[in-house]
Amino acid sequence: MSAVDDARGVLERVFAPDAVKVFAMFAGIWLLFYWFGNQLGYTDPFILALVRRVTFLSAVYALAVLALNIQWGYAGLFNIGVAGFMAVGAYGTAMLSGSPGGSPPGLGLPLPLGVLGGVLAATVIGLVAALPALRLKADYLAIVTVAISEIIRITFNSPAFANVTGGASGFDNLPTNPVRTLLLTEPGSIISDPTPLGQPIFSLATEYGIQRLTVVNTVYTVGTLVVLLGVYLLLERIGRSPFGRVLKAIREDEVATRSLGKDTQNFKVRAFGLGCGLMGLAGILWYAMGPRASIVPVNFRPELTFYIFIALIIGGSGSNTGSILGGALFASLLFEAPPRIAAIIGDRFDVAADPANLVEALAPVVEGDLMPLAGFLLNNIDTLRFIGMGVLLILLVQRRPEGLLGARKETASAVSLADDTRPGTAPERPTAAADGGGDGDE
Amino acid sequence: MSERSDGPADANLPDDVDAPDTEDLEPEADDSAVEEAAKRVPRGVPLKVEGLRKEFGGITAVDGATFSVEEASLTGLIGPNGAGKSTTFNCITGVHEPTAGTVQFRGEDITGERPHAIANRGLVRTFQIARELDEMTVLENLMLAPGHQRGESITRSVLPGLRGDVVRQESELREDAWETLEFFEIDHLAGEYAGNLSGGQRKLLELARALMTDPEMMLLDEAFAGVNPTLEEKLLDRIHDLREQEDLTFLLVEHDMDLIMENCEHVIVMHQGRVLDEGTPEEIKANEDVVEAYLGGEV
Ligand SMILES: Nc1ncnc2c1ncn2[C@@H]1O[C@H](COP(=O)(O)OP(=O)(O)OP(=O)(O)O)[C@@H](O)[C@H]1O
Ligand SMILES: [Mg+2]
């Protein structure tokens, strides 16, 4: 039983069906957006940028949803302050690693330290806020988290601390994008000479007419996907361990779990801290650097928390794979797709009419003129997608409350619990035993 | 069963003041002699309840109950519906905090201690209304129970170097769990979600799961309600075995009088939150108050 075999066994078991689902979904999203780009007459480099954009948003959403899944999906902890913990992560990293000369000034620490600090800050604030509430009933945790998240946002927003946080205009002095540090000799300038590592990448890109900024963003996006994979594997391991089993038990029946000798308090605190730390990480990758870098208090409004909850419900709470699917589908289909569709329709059919309100849009329908209504819908696509989200959520909760992936039924154990694991039965059931050896525990 | 590796609970178990001789206690081989032996040999008293009182708003569910349970005994706790038996269990195991009174386990005051701490002392209970973990399989339910599992630490379940230990312990636990399931004749349900079990099967699972914690004393709240008679017989045999071989102590709430009278050497009768009487089954049957209050003149 070598470590390599062990690792391979784990990978095979975890990935066999799930990797296919995730990969198929990403492939579908990419194809769809390639088609969108095509329909809009984009050149290939632009299409790449579009696909890159949707992939990045999908990845950061998926990351935040995974973090919420360990709290809500596994342990049933109702945290509605996700946005706040993401803010703490992003602000924390920016304050630690922003340049000391900027405004507001940062501490200028190396980025890895800054990221670590941001994650720790999110964890600690999560624990401090939640420790008293975790002792009480679930409802109190919900109230406390939503309050702490707003306190965090309002504090960052407040003019009183503007010289430290940047106030309402945000923390402008962001840390340098690590991809730029990696690929450019002068990270601050996109036209500076490439580093030895950047050289081949940039020259390859130039051949295809891809701009440097797109290259930087694409590499950053790939890096985010790698982090996502790492976090996913980490959480899968945790989910399939005695720790994950206790969390699941707490979600099912805390009194019964306590009566079996589990200090449920302690487990909840650890799960909550872990989740908050990962939310911080999602906030950092999303807002503190990279293609969407922008640390402004309005980014962290409670809506963000609700989006992440919707994504988790879509994917199936309790399932890590479902979390990734939910996050990515939410970000791509509900956020990025509608404006493209509107643009395509606007291009195709000359929808010039621009009625000021629904009445003006609906009245001509009686006379058989659909154009004003179409124009109205297209112009209001941003608002309409929230109606769409609401409808989707209602449908999901009624028709498929367990989400896409039948959720909650992943077995929590570090070894296989299949029937063929019964001692002494393997010889009698050769077919079942044949595929049971993958758990690497014998 | 699985060993407790590093629990602090092990360390502070006191040398049993009340039971100096339990080590020397050689159970007589023959079944018939066991009850005789139980009476002759001086035993410890792991559980002592004194003046226990629990009020819910205006209702006094337990009203100054005082009793104790002998080591390695099978003690019955009976009484009409609403007598306060389940509430007494809840107060002993920390699910409810008693309004007044004390609970001692193995010579230590455990009144008001948190449920997990009490369970970790080896005092484990089952619930009258089975509390299964519905979305977990039967096997998962069982593997949850053993205390102080290595994989309950996040770092140990994640880090590659340490994960091996966790996996090893897990496969040991799995083996124990299969064995227990086979004994309880629910091994064919191993992969079934607990939520899909029948009422009787839930009772069995609950008992099996509690046993997986490797307890020293068990409080069983109507554990046999809905279990078929043959299996009930088998489970009672197992309980007798555990008492004799591992000195496990059982306190049993049951409404089935025949079961109580045939299996328990000591019976406690509760009525309206108080202990009405206690003694051997024969003594209880002879008490007219008890017959009046509970047995309904049947016996
Ligand atoms: N959580 C609670 N809140 C309020 N009253 C309660 C609670 N639990 C029990 N009681 C009351 O306490 C009294 C004793 O209930 P308990 O469940 O202890 O009875 P029991 O002896 O177990 O009865 P049974 O044989 O029917 O199980 C009842 O009158 C019940 O209504
Ligand atoms: Mg009861």
PDB file of C-alpha atoms in Angstrom, chain A residues 1 6 10 13 135 234 236-238 240-246 248-265 267 270-271 274 408-423 425 439-442, chain B residues 93 95 114-117 119-120 123-125 127 131-137 139-141 143-154 157-160 163 166-168 170-171 173-175 178-179 182 187-188 190-191 193 196 209-210 213:
ATOM      1  CA  MET A   1       0.000   0.000   0.000  1.00  0.00           C
ATOM      2  CA  ASP A   6      -3.308   5.357  -1.913  1.00  0.00           C
ATOM      3  CA  VAL A  10      -8.614   8.303  -3.545  1.00  0.00           C
ATOM      4  CA  ARG A  13     -12.955   7.199  -6.143  1.00  0.00           C
ATOM      5  CA  ARG A 135     -23.971  28.135  21.876  1.00  0.00           C
ATOM      6  CA  LEU A 234      -9.442  19.374   0.853  1.00  0.00           C
ATOM      7  CA  GLU A 236     -13.802  16.174   0.039  1.00  0.00           C
ATOM      8  CA  ARG A 237     -11.253  14.711   2.416  1.00  0.00           C
ATOM      9  CA  ILE A 238     -12.792  16.489   5.339  1.00  0.00           C
ATOM     10  CA  ARG A 240     -15.140  11.837   4.015  1.00  0.00           C
ATOM     11  CA  SER A 241     -13.633  11.668   7.459  1.00  0.00           C
ATOM     12  CA  PRO A 242     -14.902  11.138  10.980  1.00  0.00           C
ATOM     13  CA  PHE A 243     -14.912  14.933  11.353  1.00  0.00           C
ATOM     14  CA  GLY A 244     -17.249  15.281   8.394  1.00  0.00           C
ATOM     15  CA  ARG A 245     -19.358  12.477   9.767  1.00  0.00           C
ATOM     16  CA  VAL A 246     -19.887  14.312  13.029  1.00  0.00           C
ATOM     17  CA  LYS A 248     -23.373  15.550   9.156  1.00  0.00           C
ATOM     18  CA  ALA A 249     -24.730  14.053  12.353  1.00  0.00           C
ATOM     19  CA  ILE A 250     -25.038  17.515  13.914  1.00  0.00           C
ATOM     20  CA  ARG A 251     -27.045  18.651  10.913  1.00  0.00           C
ATOM     21  CA  GLU A 252     -29.352  15.661  11.319  1.00  0.00           C
ATOM     22  CA  ASP A 253     -29.859  15.661  15.080  1.00  0.00           C
ATOM     23  CA  GLU A 254     -27.622  17.526  17.447  1.00  0.00           C
ATOM     24  CA  VAL A 255     -29.136  16.077  20.627  1.00  0.00           C
ATOM     25  CA  ALA A 256     -28.527  12.520  19.446  1.00  0.00           C
ATOM     26  CA  THR A 257     -24.983  13.405  18.437  1.00  0.00           C
ATOM     27  CA  ARG A 258     -24.226  14.904  21.829  1.00  0.00           C
ATOM     28  CA  SER A 259     -25.644  11.896  23.562  1.00  0.00           C
ATOM     29  CA  LEU A 260     -23.096   9.775  21.735  1.00  0.00           C
ATOM     30  CA  GLY A 261     -20.331  11.774  23.377  1.00  0.00           C
ATOM     31  CA  LYS A 262     -19.514  14.256  20.627  1.00  0.00           C
ATOM     32  CA  ASP A 263     -18.733  17.771  21.767  1.00  0.00           C
ATOM     33  CA  THR A 264     -20.908  19.261  19.065  1.00  0.00           C
ATOM     34  CA  GLN A 265     -20.033  22.796  20.131  1.00  0.00           C
ATOM     35  CA  PHE A 267     -17.145  20.634  15.989  1.00  0.00           C
ATOM     36  CA  ARG A 270     -14.163  24.393  13.923  1.00  0.00           C
ATOM     37  CA  ALA A 271     -16.403  23.950  10.882  1.00  0.00           C
ATOM     38  CA  LEU A 274     -12.846  26.769   8.441  1.00  0.00           C
ATOM     39  CA  ARG A 408     -26.811  15.322   1.133  1.00  0.00           C
ATOM     40  CA  LYS A 409     -26.262  11.670   0.421  1.00  0.00           C
ATOM     41  CA  GLU A 410     -22.510  11.510   0.165  1.00  0.00           C
ATOM     42  CA  THR A 411     -21.139   8.912   2.534  1.00  0.00           C
ATOM     43  CA  ALA A 412     -19.049  10.381   5.318  1.00  0.00           C
ATOM     44  CA  SER A 413     -16.240   7.955   5.966  1.00  0.00           C
ATOM     45  CA  ALA A 414     -12.549   7.647   5.204  1.00  0.00           C
ATOM     46  CA  VAL A 415     -13.112   4.096   3.928  1.00  0.00           C
ATOM     47  CA  SER A 416     -15.666   2.594   1.611  1.00  0.00           C
ATOM     48  CA  LEU A 417     -18.856   1.528   3.324  1.00  0.00           C
ATOM     49  CA  ALA A 418     -20.142  -0.572   0.461  1.00  0.00           C
ATOM     50  CA  ASP A 419     -21.721  -3.939   1.157  1.00  0.00           C
ATOM     51  CA  ASP A 420     -18.627  -5.801   0.047  1.00  0.00           C
ATOM     52  CA  THR A 421     -16.618  -4.349   2.922  1.00  0.00           C
ATOM     53  CA  ARG A 422     -18.298  -6.750   5.324  1.00  0.00           C
ATOM     54  CA  PRO A 423     -15.561  -8.930   6.785  1.00  0.00           C
ATOM     55  CA  THR A 425     -18.033 -11.764   2.562  1.00  0.00           C
ATOM     56  CA  ASP A 439     -10.196   2.640  -0.941  1.00  0.00           C
ATOM     57  CA  GLY A 440      -6.595   1.834  -0.265  1.00  0.00           C
ATOM     58  CA  ASP A 441      -7.147   0.680   3.279  1.00  0.00           C
ATOM     59  CA  GLU A 442      -6.387  -2.988   3.046  1.00  0.00           C
TER      60      GLU A 442
ATOM     61  CA  THR B  93     -27.680  12.387  30.878  1.00  0.00           C
ATOM     62  CA  VAL B  95     -30.188  16.613  28.060  1.00  0.00           C
ATOM     63  CA  ARG B 114     -23.019  18.592  29.284  1.00  0.00           C
ATOM     64  CA  PRO B 115     -24.424  15.514  27.534  1.00  0.00           C
ATOM     65  CA  HIS B 116     -21.278  14.712  25.571  1.00  0.00           C
ATOM     66  CA  ALA B 117     -19.151  14.842  28.694  1.00  0.00           C
ATOM     67  CA  ALA B 119     -21.503  10.110  27.494  1.00  0.00           C
ATOM     68  CA  ASN B 120     -17.711  10.218  27.434  1.00  0.00           C
ATOM     69  CA  LEU B 123     -22.897   6.695  30.705  1.00  0.00           C
ATOM     70  CA  VAL B 124     -24.811   6.352  27.453  1.00  0.00           C
ATOM     71  CA  ARG B 125     -28.516   6.375  26.766  1.00  0.00           C
ATOM     72  CA  PHE B 127     -34.095   7.651  23.356  1.00  0.00           C
ATOM     73  CA  ARG B 131     -33.302   9.600  17.103  1.00  0.00           C
ATOM     74  CA  GLU B 132     -31.794   8.239  13.972  1.00  0.00           C
ATOM     75  CA  LEU B 133     -29.622  10.329  11.734  1.00  0.00           C
ATOM     76  CA  ASP B 134     -31.948   9.975   8.784  1.00  0.00           C
ATOM     77  CA  GLU B 135     -29.687  11.002   5.947  1.00  0.00           C
ATOM     78  CA  MET B 136     -26.862   8.806   7.120  1.00  0.00           C
ATOM     79  CA  THR B 137     -26.714   5.129   6.339  1.00  0.00           C
ATOM     80  CA  LEU B 139     -23.338   1.774   8.843  1.00  0.00           C
ATOM     81  CA  GLU B 140     -22.481   5.478   9.073  1.00  0.00           C
ATOM     82  CA  ASN B 141     -24.719   5.776  12.116  1.00  0.00           C
ATOM     83  CA  MET B 143     -19.325   4.391  12.797  1.00  0.00           C
ATOM     84  CA  LEU B 144     -20.207   7.764  14.224  1.00  0.00           C
ATOM     85  CA  ALA B 145     -20.561   6.440  17.743  1.00  0.00           C
ATOM     86  CA  PRO B 146     -17.115   5.340  18.968  1.00  0.00           C
ATOM     87  CA  GLY B 147     -15.429   8.038  21.038  1.00  0.00           C
ATOM     88  CA  HIS B 148     -12.207   9.911  20.359  1.00  0.00           C
ATOM     89  CA  GLN B 149     -11.726   8.924  16.750  1.00  0.00           C
ATOM     90  CA  ARG B 150      -8.467  10.110  15.247  1.00  0.00           C
ATOM     91  CA  GLY B 151     -10.170  11.481  12.170  1.00  0.00           C
ATOM     92  CA  GLU B 152     -12.231  13.852  14.241  1.00  0.00           C
ATOM     93  CA  SER B 153      -9.308  16.235  13.980  1.00  0.00           C
ATOM     94  CA  ILE B 154      -9.313  18.268  10.765  1.00  0.00           C
ATOM     95  CA  SER B 157      -8.017  13.772   8.326  1.00  0.00           C
ATOM     96  CA  VAL B 158      -6.412  16.057   5.756  1.00  0.00           C
ATOM     97  CA  LEU B 159      -2.643  15.764   5.949  1.00  0.00           C
ATOM     98  CA  PRO B 160      -1.352  12.885   3.817  1.00  0.00           C
ATOM     99  CA  ARG B 163      -4.410  10.325   7.054  1.00  0.00           C
ATOM    100  CA  VAL B 166      -7.275   7.671  10.249  1.00  0.00           C
ATOM    101  CA  VAL B 167      -7.974   5.229   7.434  1.00  0.00           C
ATOM    102  CA  ARG B 168      -6.623   2.365   9.504  1.00  0.00           C
ATOM    103  CA  GLU B 170     -11.758   3.625  10.141  1.00  0.00           C
ATOM    104  CA  SER B 171     -11.409   0.135   8.769  1.00  0.00           C
ATOM    105  CA  LEU B 173     -14.343   0.652  13.209  1.00  0.00           C
ATOM    106  CA  ARG B 174     -15.997  -0.613  10.078  1.00  0.00           C
ATOM    107  CA  GLU B 175     -15.251  -4.153  11.132  1.00  0.00           C
ATOM    108  CA  TRP B 178     -20.376  -4.875  10.673  1.00  0.00           C
ATOM    109  CA  GLU B 179     -20.084  -7.276  13.569  1.00  0.00           C
ATOM    110  CA  GLU B 182     -24.815  -8.786  12.182  1.00  0.00           C
ATOM    111  CA  ASP B 187     -26.659  -6.142   8.490  1.00  0.00           C
ATOM    112  CA  HIS B 188     -28.739  -6.382   5.332  1.00  0.00           C
ATOM    113  CA  ALA B 190     -26.059  -1.490   6.262  1.00  0.00           C
ATOM    114  CA  GLY B 191     -26.276   0.746   3.208  1.00  0.00           C
ATOM    115  CA  TYR B 193     -30.541   5.417   5.001  1.00  0.00           C
ATOM    116  CA  ASN B 196     -35.991   4.493   5.605  1.00  0.00           C
ATOM    117  CA  ARG B 209     -25.202   2.580  17.993  1.00  0.00           C
ATOM    118  CA  ALA B 210     -25.180   3.203  21.723  1.00  0.00           C
ATOM    119  CA  THR B 213     -19.651   3.870  22.115  1.00  0.00           C
TER     120      THR B 213
END
